[in-house]
Amino acid sequence: MSDWQDVREELRAFALGLPESHEDHPWGDTVIKVNKKVFLFLGLEEQTEKWDPTFGVKLLSEAHGHALTVEGARPSGYGLGRAGWVTVPFLSELPETEVLLDWVEESYRAIAPKRAIKRLDEAR
């Protein structure tokens, strides 16, 4: 994809296509939730002087280490990093979009209720 906003929109659309997911805007940021719990942080829609675009996902497999290899990626703040959350900058050289979508799905599976995961698996 040509720019970070295209990648952001693809992640957003994919996440919203997962069972029981919905968009919310706490703190002015865009997040995607399932069962009232965030599984994808997308931040603000526009880059600002104080904010570079990032996304955050919860990764508990080897994908966690892979995500941290992206330049500028880091364990998420506010104690979330200890629970497997990783913040990844959109402006860095990112892996293929399919890998990013896998990260979003892994984050979803870590947060979603079993009934939603069952619906996802049945749909595939």
PDB file of C-alpha atoms in Angstrom:
ATOM      1  CA  MET A   1       0.000   0.000   0.000  1.00  0.00           C
ATOM      2  CA  SER A   2       1.176   3.490  -0.750  1.00  0.00           C
ATOM      3  CA  ASP A   3       0.778   5.245   2.583  1.00  0.00           C
ATOM      4  CA  TRP A   4       0.094   4.612   6.230  1.00  0.00           C
ATOM      5  CA  GLN A   5      -3.528   5.746   6.011  1.00  0.00           C
ATOM      6  CA  ASP A   6      -4.274   3.008   3.472  1.00  0.00           C
ATOM      7  CA  VAL A   7      -2.745   0.390   5.776  1.00  0.00           C
ATOM      8  CA  ARG A   8      -4.620   1.829   8.749  1.00  0.00           C
ATOM      9  CA  GLU A   9      -7.929   1.656   6.870  1.00  0.00           C
ATOM     10  CA  GLU A  10      -7.269  -1.927   5.791  1.00  0.00           C
ATOM     11  CA  LEU A  11      -6.591  -2.969   9.402  1.00  0.00           C
ATOM     12  CA  ARG A  12      -9.701  -1.097  10.550  1.00  0.00           C
ATOM     13  CA  ALA A  13     -11.945  -2.683   7.903  1.00  0.00           C
ATOM     14  CA  PHE A  14     -10.590  -6.161   8.628  1.00  0.00           C
ATOM     15  CA  ALA A  15     -11.097  -5.744  12.381  1.00  0.00           C
ATOM     16  CA  LEU A  16     -14.660  -4.479  11.909  1.00  0.00           C
ATOM     17  CA  GLY A  17     -15.402  -7.577   9.820  1.00  0.00           C
ATOM     18  CA  LEU A  18     -14.679  -9.864  12.776  1.00  0.00           C
ATOM     19  CA  PRO A  19     -17.705 -11.180  14.722  1.00  0.00           C
ATOM     20  CA  GLU A  20     -19.178  -8.821  17.322  1.00  0.00           C
ATOM     21  CA  SER A  21     -16.576  -6.104  16.717  1.00  0.00           C
ATOM     22  CA  HIS A  22     -17.354  -2.391  16.752  1.00  0.00           C
ATOM     23  CA  GLU A  23     -15.535   0.929  16.607  1.00  0.00           C
ATOM     24  CA  ASP A  24     -15.293   3.303  19.536  1.00  0.00           C
ATOM     25  CA  HIS A  25     -13.528   6.620  20.169  1.00  0.00           C
ATOM     26  CA  PRO A  26     -12.454   6.862  23.811  1.00  0.00           C
ATOM     27  CA  TRP A  27      -9.950   9.635  24.538  1.00  0.00           C
ATOM     28  CA  GLY A  28     -10.420  10.849  20.944  1.00  0.00           C
ATOM     29  CA  ASP A  29      -8.565   7.803  19.588  1.00  0.00           C
ATOM     30  CA  THR A  30     -10.015   5.149  17.317  1.00  0.00           C
ATOM     31  CA  VAL A  31     -10.187   1.665  18.810  1.00  0.00           C
ATOM     32  CA  ILE A  32     -11.883  -1.535  17.722  1.00  0.00           C
ATOM     33  CA  LYS A  33     -13.576  -3.549  20.456  1.00  0.00           C
ATOM     34  CA  VAL A  34     -15.195  -6.905  20.955  1.00  0.00           C
ATOM     35  CA  ASN A  35     -17.389  -7.500  24.003  1.00  0.00           C
ATOM     36  CA  LYS A  36     -16.548  -3.972  25.295  1.00  0.00           C
ATOM     37  CA  LYS A  37     -12.802  -4.771  25.265  1.00  0.00           C
ATOM     38  CA  VAL A  38     -10.246  -3.197  22.936  1.00  0.00           C
ATOM     39  CA  PHE A  39      -8.342  -5.531  20.628  1.00  0.00           C
ATOM     40  CA  LEU A  40      -6.961  -2.932  18.191  1.00  0.00           C
ATOM     41  CA  PHE A  41      -5.734   0.572  18.969  1.00  0.00           C
ATOM     42  CA  LEU A  42      -5.572   2.788  15.867  1.00  0.00           C
ATOM     43  CA  GLY A  43      -4.912   6.171  17.464  1.00  0.00           C
ATOM     44  CA  LEU A  44      -5.806   9.397  15.716  1.00  0.00           C
ATOM     45  CA  GLU A  45      -6.797   9.614  12.068  1.00  0.00           C
ATOM     46  CA  GLU A  46      -4.228  12.279  11.225  1.00  0.00           C
ATOM     47  CA  GLN A  47      -0.571  12.716  12.088  1.00  0.00           C
ATOM     48  CA  THR A  48       0.098  15.713  14.323  1.00  0.00           C
ATOM     49  CA  GLU A  49       3.157  17.587  15.496  1.00  0.00           C
ATOM     50  CA  LYS A  50       3.081  15.605  18.750  1.00  0.00           C
ATOM     51  CA  TRP A  51       1.776  12.256  17.475  1.00  0.00           C
ATOM     52  CA  ASP A  52       3.123   9.830  14.885  1.00  0.00           C
ATOM     53  CA  PRO A  53       0.611   7.238  13.671  1.00  0.00           C
ATOM     54  CA  THR A  54       0.757   3.856  15.398  1.00  0.00           C
ATOM     55  CA  PHE A  55      -1.382   0.821  16.002  1.00  0.00           C
ATOM     56  CA  GLY A  56      -1.487  -1.469  18.993  1.00  0.00           C
ATOM     57  CA  VAL A  57      -2.272  -5.178  19.205  1.00  0.00           C
ATOM     58  CA  LYS A  58      -2.077  -7.872  21.870  1.00  0.00           C
ATOM     59  CA  LEU A  59       0.260 -10.653  20.745  1.00  0.00           C
ATOM     60  CA  LEU A  60       0.995 -13.716  22.853  1.00  0.00           C
ATOM     61  CA  SER A  61       2.767 -15.939  20.322  1.00  0.00           C
ATOM     62  CA  GLU A  62       6.045 -15.609  18.428  1.00  0.00           C
ATOM     63  CA  ALA A  63       4.302 -12.761  16.586  1.00  0.00           C
ATOM     64  CA  HIS A  64       5.029 -10.617  19.666  1.00  0.00           C
ATOM     65  CA  GLY A  65       8.765 -10.864  19.067  1.00  0.00           C
ATOM     66  CA  HIS A  66       8.287 -10.378  15.324  1.00  0.00           C
ATOM     67  CA  ALA A  67       6.282  -7.190  15.894  1.00  0.00           C
ATOM     68  CA  LEU A  68       8.992  -5.828  18.163  1.00  0.00           C
ATOM     69  CA  THR A  69      11.520  -6.162  15.321  1.00  0.00           C
ATOM     70  CA  VAL A  70       9.720  -3.391  13.393  1.00  0.00           C
ATOM     71  CA  GLU A  71      11.791  -0.213  13.735  1.00  0.00           C
ATOM     72  CA  GLY A  72      10.306   1.933  16.493  1.00  0.00           C
ATOM     73  CA  ALA A  73       7.966  -0.770  17.821  1.00  0.00           C
ATOM     74  CA  ARG A  74       7.787  -1.055  21.581  1.00  0.00           C
ATOM     75  CA  PRO A  75       5.803  -2.658  24.375  1.00  0.00           C
ATOM     76  CA  SER A  76       2.689  -0.518  24.845  1.00  0.00           C
ATOM     77  CA  GLY A  77       2.557   2.016  27.640  1.00  0.00           C
ATOM     78  CA  TYR A  78       0.325   2.249  30.698  1.00  0.00           C
ATOM     79  CA  GLY A  79       1.365  -1.252  31.765  1.00  0.00           C
ATOM     80  CA  LEU A  80      -0.189  -2.867  28.691  1.00  0.00           C
ATOM     81  CA  GLY A  81       3.194  -4.062  27.435  1.00  0.00           C
ATOM     82  CA  ARG A  82       3.432  -6.494  30.355  1.00  0.00           C
ATOM     83  CA  ALA A  83       0.226  -8.138  29.084  1.00  0.00           C
ATOM     84  CA  GLY A  84       1.606  -8.634  25.547  1.00  0.00           C
ATOM     85  CA  TRP A  85       0.503  -5.376  23.905  1.00  0.00           C
ATOM     86  CA  VAL A  86       2.816  -3.961  21.251  1.00  0.00           C
ATOM     87  CA  THR A  87       2.671  -0.485  19.703  1.00  0.00           C
ATOM     88  CA  VAL A  88       3.853  -0.446  16.084  1.00  0.00           C
ATOM     89  CA  PRO A  89       4.538   2.755  14.099  1.00  0.00           C
ATOM     90  CA  PHE A  90       2.788   2.994  10.743  1.00  0.00           C
ATOM     91  CA  LEU A  91       5.637   5.125   9.369  1.00  0.00           C
ATOM     92  CA  SER A  92       8.238   2.345   9.705  1.00  0.00           C
ATOM     93  CA  GLU A  93       8.902  -0.305   7.122  1.00  0.00           C
ATOM     94  CA  LEU A  94       6.142  -2.788   7.935  1.00  0.00           C
ATOM     95  CA  PRO A  95       5.794  -6.475   7.089  1.00  0.00           C
ATOM     96  CA  GLU A  96       3.338  -7.482   4.365  1.00  0.00           C
ATOM     97  CA  THR A  97      -0.254  -6.457   5.051  1.00  0.00           C
ATOM     98  CA  GLU A  98      -1.248 -10.123   5.465  1.00  0.00           C
ATOM     99  CA  VAL A  99       1.117 -10.358   8.442  1.00  0.00           C
ATOM    100  CA  LEU A 100      -0.447  -7.253   9.984  1.00  0.00           C
ATOM    101  CA  LEU A 101      -3.920  -8.735   9.502  1.00  0.00           C
ATOM    102  CA  ASP A 102      -2.713 -11.920  11.217  1.00  0.00           C
ATOM    103  CA  TRP A 103      -1.586  -9.772  14.157  1.00  0.00           C
ATOM    104  CA  VAL A 104      -5.022  -8.126  14.335  1.00  0.00           C
ATOM    105  CA  GLU A 105      -6.715 -11.529  14.287  1.00  0.00           C
ATOM    106  CA  GLU A 106      -4.391 -12.863  16.997  1.00  0.00           C
ATOM    107  CA  SER A 107      -5.209  -9.831  19.150  1.00  0.00           C
ATOM    108  CA  TYR A 108      -8.921 -10.398  18.532  1.00  0.00           C
ATOM    109  CA  ARG A 109      -8.644 -14.059  19.533  1.00  0.00           C
ATOM    110  CA  ALA A 110      -6.817 -13.066  22.743  1.00  0.00           C
ATOM    111  CA  ILE A 111      -9.665 -10.718  23.738  1.00  0.00           C
ATOM    112  CA  ALA A 112     -12.875 -12.074  22.172  1.00  0.00           C
ATOM    113  CA  PRO A 113     -15.341 -14.304  24.006  1.00  0.00           C
ATOM    114  CA  LYS A 114     -15.374 -17.960  22.989  1.00  0.00           C
ATOM    115  CA  ARG A 115     -18.727 -17.598  21.200  1.00  0.00           C
ATOM    116  CA  ALA A 116     -17.268 -14.930  18.881  1.00  0.00           C
ATOM    117  CA  ILE A 117     -14.162 -17.018  18.154  1.00  0.00           C
ATOM    118  CA  LYS A 118     -16.442 -19.977  17.369  1.00  0.00           C
ATOM    119  CA  ARG A 119     -18.384 -17.806  14.906  1.00  0.00           C
ATOM    120  CA  LEU A 120     -15.124 -16.717  13.270  1.00  0.00           C
ATOM    121  CA  ASP A 121     -13.877 -20.293  12.939  1.00  0.00           C
ATOM    122  CA  GLU A 122     -17.228 -21.469  11.521  1.00  0.00           C
ATOM    123  CA  ALA A 123     -17.181 -18.683   8.944  1.00  0.00           C
ATOM    124  CA  ARG A 124     -13.786 -19.833   7.687  1.00  0.00           C
TER     125      ARG A 124
END
